[in-house]
CSV table of N, CA and C in Angstrom, one decimal:
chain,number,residue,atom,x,y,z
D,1,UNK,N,-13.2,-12.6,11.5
D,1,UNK,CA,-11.7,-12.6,11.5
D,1,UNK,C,-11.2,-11.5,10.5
D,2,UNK,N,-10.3,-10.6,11.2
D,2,UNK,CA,-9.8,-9.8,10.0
D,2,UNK,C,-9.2,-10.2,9.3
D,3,UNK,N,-8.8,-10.2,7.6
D,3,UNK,CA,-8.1,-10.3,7.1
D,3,UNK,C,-7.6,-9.0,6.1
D,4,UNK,N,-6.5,-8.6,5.8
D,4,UNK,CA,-5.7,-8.0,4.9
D,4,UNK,C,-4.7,-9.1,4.0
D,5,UNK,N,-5.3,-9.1,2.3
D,5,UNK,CA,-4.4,-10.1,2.2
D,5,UNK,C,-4.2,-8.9,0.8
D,6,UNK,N,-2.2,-9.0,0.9
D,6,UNK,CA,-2.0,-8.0,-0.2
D,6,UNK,C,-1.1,-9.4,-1.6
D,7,UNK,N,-1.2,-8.5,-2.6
D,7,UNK,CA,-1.1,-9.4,-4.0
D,7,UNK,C,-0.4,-8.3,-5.0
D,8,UNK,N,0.7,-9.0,-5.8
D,8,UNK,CA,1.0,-8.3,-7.1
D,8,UNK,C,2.6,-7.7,-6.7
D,9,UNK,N,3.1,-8.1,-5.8
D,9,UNK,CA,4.6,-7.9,-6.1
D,9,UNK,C,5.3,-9.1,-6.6
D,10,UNK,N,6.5,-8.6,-6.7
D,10,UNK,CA,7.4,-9.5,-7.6
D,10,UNK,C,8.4,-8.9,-8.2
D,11,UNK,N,9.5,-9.4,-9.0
D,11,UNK,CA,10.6,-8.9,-9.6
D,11,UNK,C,10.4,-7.9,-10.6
D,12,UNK,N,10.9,-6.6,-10.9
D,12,UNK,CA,11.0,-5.7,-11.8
D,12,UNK,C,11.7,-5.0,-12.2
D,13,UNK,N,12.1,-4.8,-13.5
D,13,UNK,CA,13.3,-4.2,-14.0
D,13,UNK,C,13.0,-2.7,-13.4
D,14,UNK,N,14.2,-1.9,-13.1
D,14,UNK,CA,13.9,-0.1,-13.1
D,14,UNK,C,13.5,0.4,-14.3
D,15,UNK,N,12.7,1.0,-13.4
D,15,UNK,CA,11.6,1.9,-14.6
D,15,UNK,C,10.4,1.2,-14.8
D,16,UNK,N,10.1,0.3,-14.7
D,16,UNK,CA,8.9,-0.7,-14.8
D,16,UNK,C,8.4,-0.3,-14.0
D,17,UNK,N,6.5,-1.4,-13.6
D,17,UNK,CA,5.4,-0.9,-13.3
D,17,UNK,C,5.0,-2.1,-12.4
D,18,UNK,N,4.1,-1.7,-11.5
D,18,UNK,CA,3.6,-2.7,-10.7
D,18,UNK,C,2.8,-2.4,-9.6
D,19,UNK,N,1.5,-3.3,-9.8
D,19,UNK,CA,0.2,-2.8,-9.6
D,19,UNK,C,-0.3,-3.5,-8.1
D,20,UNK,N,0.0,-2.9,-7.1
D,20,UNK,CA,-0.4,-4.0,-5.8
D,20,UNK,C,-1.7,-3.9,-5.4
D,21,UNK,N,-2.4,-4.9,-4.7
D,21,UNK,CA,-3.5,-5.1,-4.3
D,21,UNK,C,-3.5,-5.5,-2.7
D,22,UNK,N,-5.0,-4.9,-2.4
D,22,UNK,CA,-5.0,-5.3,-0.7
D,22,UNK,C,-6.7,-5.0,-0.4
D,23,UNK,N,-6.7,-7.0,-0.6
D,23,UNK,CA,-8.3,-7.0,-0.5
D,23,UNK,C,-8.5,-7.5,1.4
D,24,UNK,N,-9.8,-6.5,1.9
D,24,UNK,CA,-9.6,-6.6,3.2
D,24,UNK,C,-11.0,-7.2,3.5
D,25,UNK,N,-10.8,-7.8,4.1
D,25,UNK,CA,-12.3,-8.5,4.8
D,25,UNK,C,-12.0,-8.5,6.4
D,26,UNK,N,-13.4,-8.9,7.2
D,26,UNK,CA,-13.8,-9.0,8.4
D,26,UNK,C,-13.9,-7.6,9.3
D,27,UNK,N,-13.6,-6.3,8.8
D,27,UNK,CA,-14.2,-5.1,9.4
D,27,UNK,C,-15.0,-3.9,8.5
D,28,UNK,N,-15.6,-3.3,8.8
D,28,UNK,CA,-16.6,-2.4,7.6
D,28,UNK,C,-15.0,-1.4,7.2
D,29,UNK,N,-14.9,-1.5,5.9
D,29,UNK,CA,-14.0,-1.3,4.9
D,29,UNK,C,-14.0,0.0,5.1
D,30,UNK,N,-15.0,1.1,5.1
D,30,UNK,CA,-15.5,2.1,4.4
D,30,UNK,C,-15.3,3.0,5.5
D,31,UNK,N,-14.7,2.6,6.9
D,31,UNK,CA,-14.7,3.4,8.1
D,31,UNK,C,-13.5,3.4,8.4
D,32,UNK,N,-12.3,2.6,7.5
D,32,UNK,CA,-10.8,2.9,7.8
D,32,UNK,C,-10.6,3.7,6.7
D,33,UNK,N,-9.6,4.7,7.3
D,33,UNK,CA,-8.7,4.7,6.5
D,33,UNK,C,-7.1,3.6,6.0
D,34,UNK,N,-7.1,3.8,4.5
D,34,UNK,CA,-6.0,2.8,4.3
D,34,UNK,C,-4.6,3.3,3.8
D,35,UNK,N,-4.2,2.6,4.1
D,35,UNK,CA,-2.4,3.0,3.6
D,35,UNK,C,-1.2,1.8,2.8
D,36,UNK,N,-0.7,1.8,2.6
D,36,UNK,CA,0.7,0.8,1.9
D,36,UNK,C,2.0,1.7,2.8
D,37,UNK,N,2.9,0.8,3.4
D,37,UNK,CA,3.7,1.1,4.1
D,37,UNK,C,5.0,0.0,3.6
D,38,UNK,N,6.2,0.1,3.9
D,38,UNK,CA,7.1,-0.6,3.4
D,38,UNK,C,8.6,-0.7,4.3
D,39,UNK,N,9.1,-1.7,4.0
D,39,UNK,CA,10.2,-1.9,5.2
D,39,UNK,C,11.1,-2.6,4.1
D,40,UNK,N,12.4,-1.9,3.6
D,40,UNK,CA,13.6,-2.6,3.2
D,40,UNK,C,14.6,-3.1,4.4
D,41,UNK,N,15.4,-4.1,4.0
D,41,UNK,CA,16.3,-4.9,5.0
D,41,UNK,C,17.3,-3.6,5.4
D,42,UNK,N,16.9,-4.1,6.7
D,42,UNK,CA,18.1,-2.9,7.3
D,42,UNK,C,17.5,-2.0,7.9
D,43,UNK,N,16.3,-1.6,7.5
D,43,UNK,CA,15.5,-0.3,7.7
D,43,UNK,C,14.1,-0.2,8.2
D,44,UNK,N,13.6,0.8,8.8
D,44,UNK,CA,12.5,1.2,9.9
D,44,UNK,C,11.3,0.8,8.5
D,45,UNK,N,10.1,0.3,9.0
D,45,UNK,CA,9.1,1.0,8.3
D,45,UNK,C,9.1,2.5,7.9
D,46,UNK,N,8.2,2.5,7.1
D,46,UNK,CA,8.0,3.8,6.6
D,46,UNK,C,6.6,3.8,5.6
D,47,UNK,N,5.5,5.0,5.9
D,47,UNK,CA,4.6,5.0,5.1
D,47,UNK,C,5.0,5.6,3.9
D,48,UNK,N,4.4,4.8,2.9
D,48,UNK,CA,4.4,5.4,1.5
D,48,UNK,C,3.3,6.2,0.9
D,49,UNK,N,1.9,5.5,1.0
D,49,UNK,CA,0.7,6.2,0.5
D,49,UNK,C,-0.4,6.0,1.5
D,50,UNK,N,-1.4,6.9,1.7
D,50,UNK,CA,-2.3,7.0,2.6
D,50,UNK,C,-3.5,7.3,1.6
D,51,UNK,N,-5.0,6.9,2.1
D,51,UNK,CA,-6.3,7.3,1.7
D,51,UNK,C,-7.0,7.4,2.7
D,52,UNK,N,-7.8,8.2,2.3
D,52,UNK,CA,-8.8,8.3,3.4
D,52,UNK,C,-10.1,8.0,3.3
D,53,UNK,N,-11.2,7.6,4.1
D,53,UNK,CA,-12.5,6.7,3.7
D,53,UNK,C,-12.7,7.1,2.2
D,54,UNK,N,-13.1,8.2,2.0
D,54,UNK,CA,-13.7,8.2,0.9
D,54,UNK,C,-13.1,7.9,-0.5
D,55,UNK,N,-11.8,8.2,0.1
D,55,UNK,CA,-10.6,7.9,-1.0
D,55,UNK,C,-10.6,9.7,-1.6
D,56,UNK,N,-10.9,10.5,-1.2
D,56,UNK,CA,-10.5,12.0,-1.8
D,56,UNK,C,-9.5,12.9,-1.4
D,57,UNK,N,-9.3,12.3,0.6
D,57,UNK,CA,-7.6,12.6,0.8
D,57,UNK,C,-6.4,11.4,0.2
D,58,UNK,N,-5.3,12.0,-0.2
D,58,UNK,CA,-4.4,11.1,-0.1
D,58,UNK,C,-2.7,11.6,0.2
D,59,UNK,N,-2.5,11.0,0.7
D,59,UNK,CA,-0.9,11.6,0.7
D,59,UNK,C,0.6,10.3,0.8
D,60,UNK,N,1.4,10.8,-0.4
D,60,UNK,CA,2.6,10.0,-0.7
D,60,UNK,C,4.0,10.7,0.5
D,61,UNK,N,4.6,9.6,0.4
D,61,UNK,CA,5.7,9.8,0.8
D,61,UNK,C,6.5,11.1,-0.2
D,62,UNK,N,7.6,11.3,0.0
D,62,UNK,CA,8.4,12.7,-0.7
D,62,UNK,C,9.0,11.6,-2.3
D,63,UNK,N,9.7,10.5,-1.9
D,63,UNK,CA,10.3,9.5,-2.2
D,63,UNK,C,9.9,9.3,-3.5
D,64,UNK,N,8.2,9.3,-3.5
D,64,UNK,CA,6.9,8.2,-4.1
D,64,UNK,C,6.4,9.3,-5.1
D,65,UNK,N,6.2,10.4,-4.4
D,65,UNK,CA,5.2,11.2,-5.3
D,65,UNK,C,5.6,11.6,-6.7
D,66,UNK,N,4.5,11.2,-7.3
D,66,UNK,CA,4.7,11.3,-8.8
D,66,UNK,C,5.0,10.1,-9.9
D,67,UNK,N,5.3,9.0,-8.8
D,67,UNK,CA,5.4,8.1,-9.6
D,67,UNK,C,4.3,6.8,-8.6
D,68,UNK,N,3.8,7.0,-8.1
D,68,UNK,CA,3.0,5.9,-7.4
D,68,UNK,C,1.6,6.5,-7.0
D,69,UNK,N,0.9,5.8,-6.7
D,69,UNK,CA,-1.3,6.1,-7.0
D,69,UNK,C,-1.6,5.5,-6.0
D,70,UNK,N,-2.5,6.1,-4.9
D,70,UNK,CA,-2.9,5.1,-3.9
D,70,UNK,C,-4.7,5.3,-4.4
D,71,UNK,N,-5.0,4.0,-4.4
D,71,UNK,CA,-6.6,4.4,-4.6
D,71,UNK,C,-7.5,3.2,-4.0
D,72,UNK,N,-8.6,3.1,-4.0
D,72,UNK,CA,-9.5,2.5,-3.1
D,72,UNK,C,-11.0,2.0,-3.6
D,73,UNK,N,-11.2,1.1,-3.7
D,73,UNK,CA,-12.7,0.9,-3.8
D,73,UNK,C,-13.5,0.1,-2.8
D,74,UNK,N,-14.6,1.0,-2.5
D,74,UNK,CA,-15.1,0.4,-1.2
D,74,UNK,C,-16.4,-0.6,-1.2
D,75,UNK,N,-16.5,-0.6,-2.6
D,75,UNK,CA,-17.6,-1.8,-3.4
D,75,UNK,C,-17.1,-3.1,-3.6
D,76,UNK,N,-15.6,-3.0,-3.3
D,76,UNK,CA,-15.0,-4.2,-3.0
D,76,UNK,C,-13.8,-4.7,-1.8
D,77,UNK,N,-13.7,-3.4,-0.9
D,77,UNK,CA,-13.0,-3.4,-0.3
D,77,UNK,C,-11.6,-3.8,-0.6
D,78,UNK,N,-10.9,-3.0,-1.7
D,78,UNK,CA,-9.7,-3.4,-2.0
D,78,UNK,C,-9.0,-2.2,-2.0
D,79,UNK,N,-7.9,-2.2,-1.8
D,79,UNK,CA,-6.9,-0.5,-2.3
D,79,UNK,C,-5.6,-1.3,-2.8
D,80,UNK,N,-5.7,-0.2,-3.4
D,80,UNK,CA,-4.5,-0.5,-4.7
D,80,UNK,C,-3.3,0.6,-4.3
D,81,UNK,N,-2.3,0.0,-4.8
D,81,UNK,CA,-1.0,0.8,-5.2
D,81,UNK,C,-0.2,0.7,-6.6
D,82,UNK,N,-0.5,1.8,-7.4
D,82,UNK,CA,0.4,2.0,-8.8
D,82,UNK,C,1.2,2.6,-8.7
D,83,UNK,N,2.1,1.4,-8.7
D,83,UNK,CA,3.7,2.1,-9.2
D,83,UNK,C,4.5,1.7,-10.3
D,84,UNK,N,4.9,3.1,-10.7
D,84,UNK,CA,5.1,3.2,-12.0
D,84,UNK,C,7.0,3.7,-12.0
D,85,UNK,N,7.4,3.8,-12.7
D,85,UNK,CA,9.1,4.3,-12.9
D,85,UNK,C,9.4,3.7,-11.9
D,86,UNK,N,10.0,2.6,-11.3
D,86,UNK,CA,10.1,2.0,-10.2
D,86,UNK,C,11.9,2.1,-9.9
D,87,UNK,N,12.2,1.8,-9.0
D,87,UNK,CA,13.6,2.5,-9.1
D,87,UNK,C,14.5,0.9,-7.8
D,88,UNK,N,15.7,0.9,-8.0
D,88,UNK,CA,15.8,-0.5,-7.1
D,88,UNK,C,16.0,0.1,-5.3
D,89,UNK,N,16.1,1.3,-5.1
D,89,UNK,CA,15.7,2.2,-3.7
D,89,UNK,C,14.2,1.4,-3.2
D,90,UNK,N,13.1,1.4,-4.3
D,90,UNK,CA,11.7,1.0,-4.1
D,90,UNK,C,11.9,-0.6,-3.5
D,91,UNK,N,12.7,-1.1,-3.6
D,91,UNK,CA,12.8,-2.8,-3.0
D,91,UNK,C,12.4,-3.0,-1.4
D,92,UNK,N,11.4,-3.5,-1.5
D,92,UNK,CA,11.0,-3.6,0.2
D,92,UNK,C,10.1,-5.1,0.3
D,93,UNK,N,9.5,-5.3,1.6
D,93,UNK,CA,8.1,-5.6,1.7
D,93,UNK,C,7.4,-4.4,1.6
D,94,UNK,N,6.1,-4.7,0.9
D,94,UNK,CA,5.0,-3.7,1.0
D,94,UNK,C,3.8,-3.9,2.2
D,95,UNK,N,3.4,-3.1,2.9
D,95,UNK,CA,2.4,-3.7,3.9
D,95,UNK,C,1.6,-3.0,3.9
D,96,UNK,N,-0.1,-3.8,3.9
D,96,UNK,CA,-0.8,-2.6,3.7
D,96,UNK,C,-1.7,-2.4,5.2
D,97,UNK,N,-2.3,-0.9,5.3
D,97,UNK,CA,-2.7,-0.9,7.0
D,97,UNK,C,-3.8,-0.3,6.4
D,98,UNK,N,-4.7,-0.9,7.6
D,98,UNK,CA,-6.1,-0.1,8.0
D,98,UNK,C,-6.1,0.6,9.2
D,99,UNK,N,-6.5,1.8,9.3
D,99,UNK,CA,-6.3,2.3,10.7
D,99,UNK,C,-7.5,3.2,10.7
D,100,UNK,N,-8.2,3.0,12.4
D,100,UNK,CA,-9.5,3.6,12.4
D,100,UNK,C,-9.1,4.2,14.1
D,101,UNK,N,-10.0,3.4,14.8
D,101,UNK,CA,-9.8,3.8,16.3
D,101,UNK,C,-9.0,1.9,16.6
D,102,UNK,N,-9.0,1.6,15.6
D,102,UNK,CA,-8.3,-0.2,15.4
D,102,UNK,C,-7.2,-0.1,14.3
D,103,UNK,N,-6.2,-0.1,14.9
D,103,UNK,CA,-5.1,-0.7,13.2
D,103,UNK,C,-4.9,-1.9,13.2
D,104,UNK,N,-4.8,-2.6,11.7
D,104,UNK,CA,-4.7,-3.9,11.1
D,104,UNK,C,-4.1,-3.5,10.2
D,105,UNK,N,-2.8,-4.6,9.9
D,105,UNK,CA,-1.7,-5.3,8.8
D,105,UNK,C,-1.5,-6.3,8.2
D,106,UNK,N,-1.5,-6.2,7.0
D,106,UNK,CA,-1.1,-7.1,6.4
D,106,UNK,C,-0.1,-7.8,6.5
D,107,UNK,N,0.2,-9.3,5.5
D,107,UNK,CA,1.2,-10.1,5.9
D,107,UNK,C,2.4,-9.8,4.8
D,108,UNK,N,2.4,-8.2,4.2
D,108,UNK,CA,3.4,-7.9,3.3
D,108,UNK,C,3.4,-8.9,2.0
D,109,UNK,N,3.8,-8.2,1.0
D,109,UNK,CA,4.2,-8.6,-0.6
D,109,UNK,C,5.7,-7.7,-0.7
D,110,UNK,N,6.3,-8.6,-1.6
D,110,UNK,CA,8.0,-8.7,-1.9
D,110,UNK,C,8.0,-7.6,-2.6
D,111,UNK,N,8.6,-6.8,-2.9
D,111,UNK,CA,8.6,-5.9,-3.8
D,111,UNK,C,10.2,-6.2,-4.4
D,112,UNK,N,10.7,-6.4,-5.8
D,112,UNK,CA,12.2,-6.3,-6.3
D,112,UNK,C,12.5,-6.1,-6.9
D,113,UNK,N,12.9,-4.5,-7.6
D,113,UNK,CA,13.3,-3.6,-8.3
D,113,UNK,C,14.9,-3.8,-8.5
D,114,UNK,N,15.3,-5.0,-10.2
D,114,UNK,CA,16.6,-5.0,-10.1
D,114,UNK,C,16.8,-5.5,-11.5
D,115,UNK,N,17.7,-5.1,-12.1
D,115,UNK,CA,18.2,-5.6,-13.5
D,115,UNK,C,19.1,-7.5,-13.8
């Protein structure tokens, strides 16, 4: 059974930090590529951060870059997202995807950038 289960959002002041997780079980880890994608109320999805198996490509949204890290470990099948300067624009669900010649989603984490 696949699972994608993401962890670590929650409320944060702007300018604060917040470290999400997305530990994946039931497919070989190491032959998707992974991503974090995000959907505010009102609004389309949209990818934020992308890696690729080995984790040596990666690519941020325009939005993201420079303040958020997509990284990956495949000794535990987890990928992470660091975001840092957080801004209350950044308020969404976060979702994380696996995509090979198969895509799988997670069940999203809150994200709430607000004073």
């Amino acid at each position: 059974q696949v699972q994608l289960v993401e962890s670590g959002g929650g409320l944060v002041q702007p300018g604060g930090s917040l470290r999400l997780s997305c530990a994946a079980s039931g497919f070989t880890f190491s032959n998707y590529n992974m991503g974090w994608y995000r959907q505010a109320p009102g609004k389309e999805r949209e990818m934020v951060a992308t890696v690729s198996t080995s984790g040596r490509f990666r690519n941020y949204a325009g939005s993201v870059k420079g303040r958020f890290a997509i990284s990956r470990d495949n000794t535990k099948n987890t990928v992470y997202l660091q975001m840092n300067s957080l801004k209350p624009e950044d308020t969404a669900v976060y979702y994380c995807n696996a995509q090979s010649d198969t895509t799988y989603w997670g069940q999203g984490t809150q994200v709430t950038v607000s004073s």
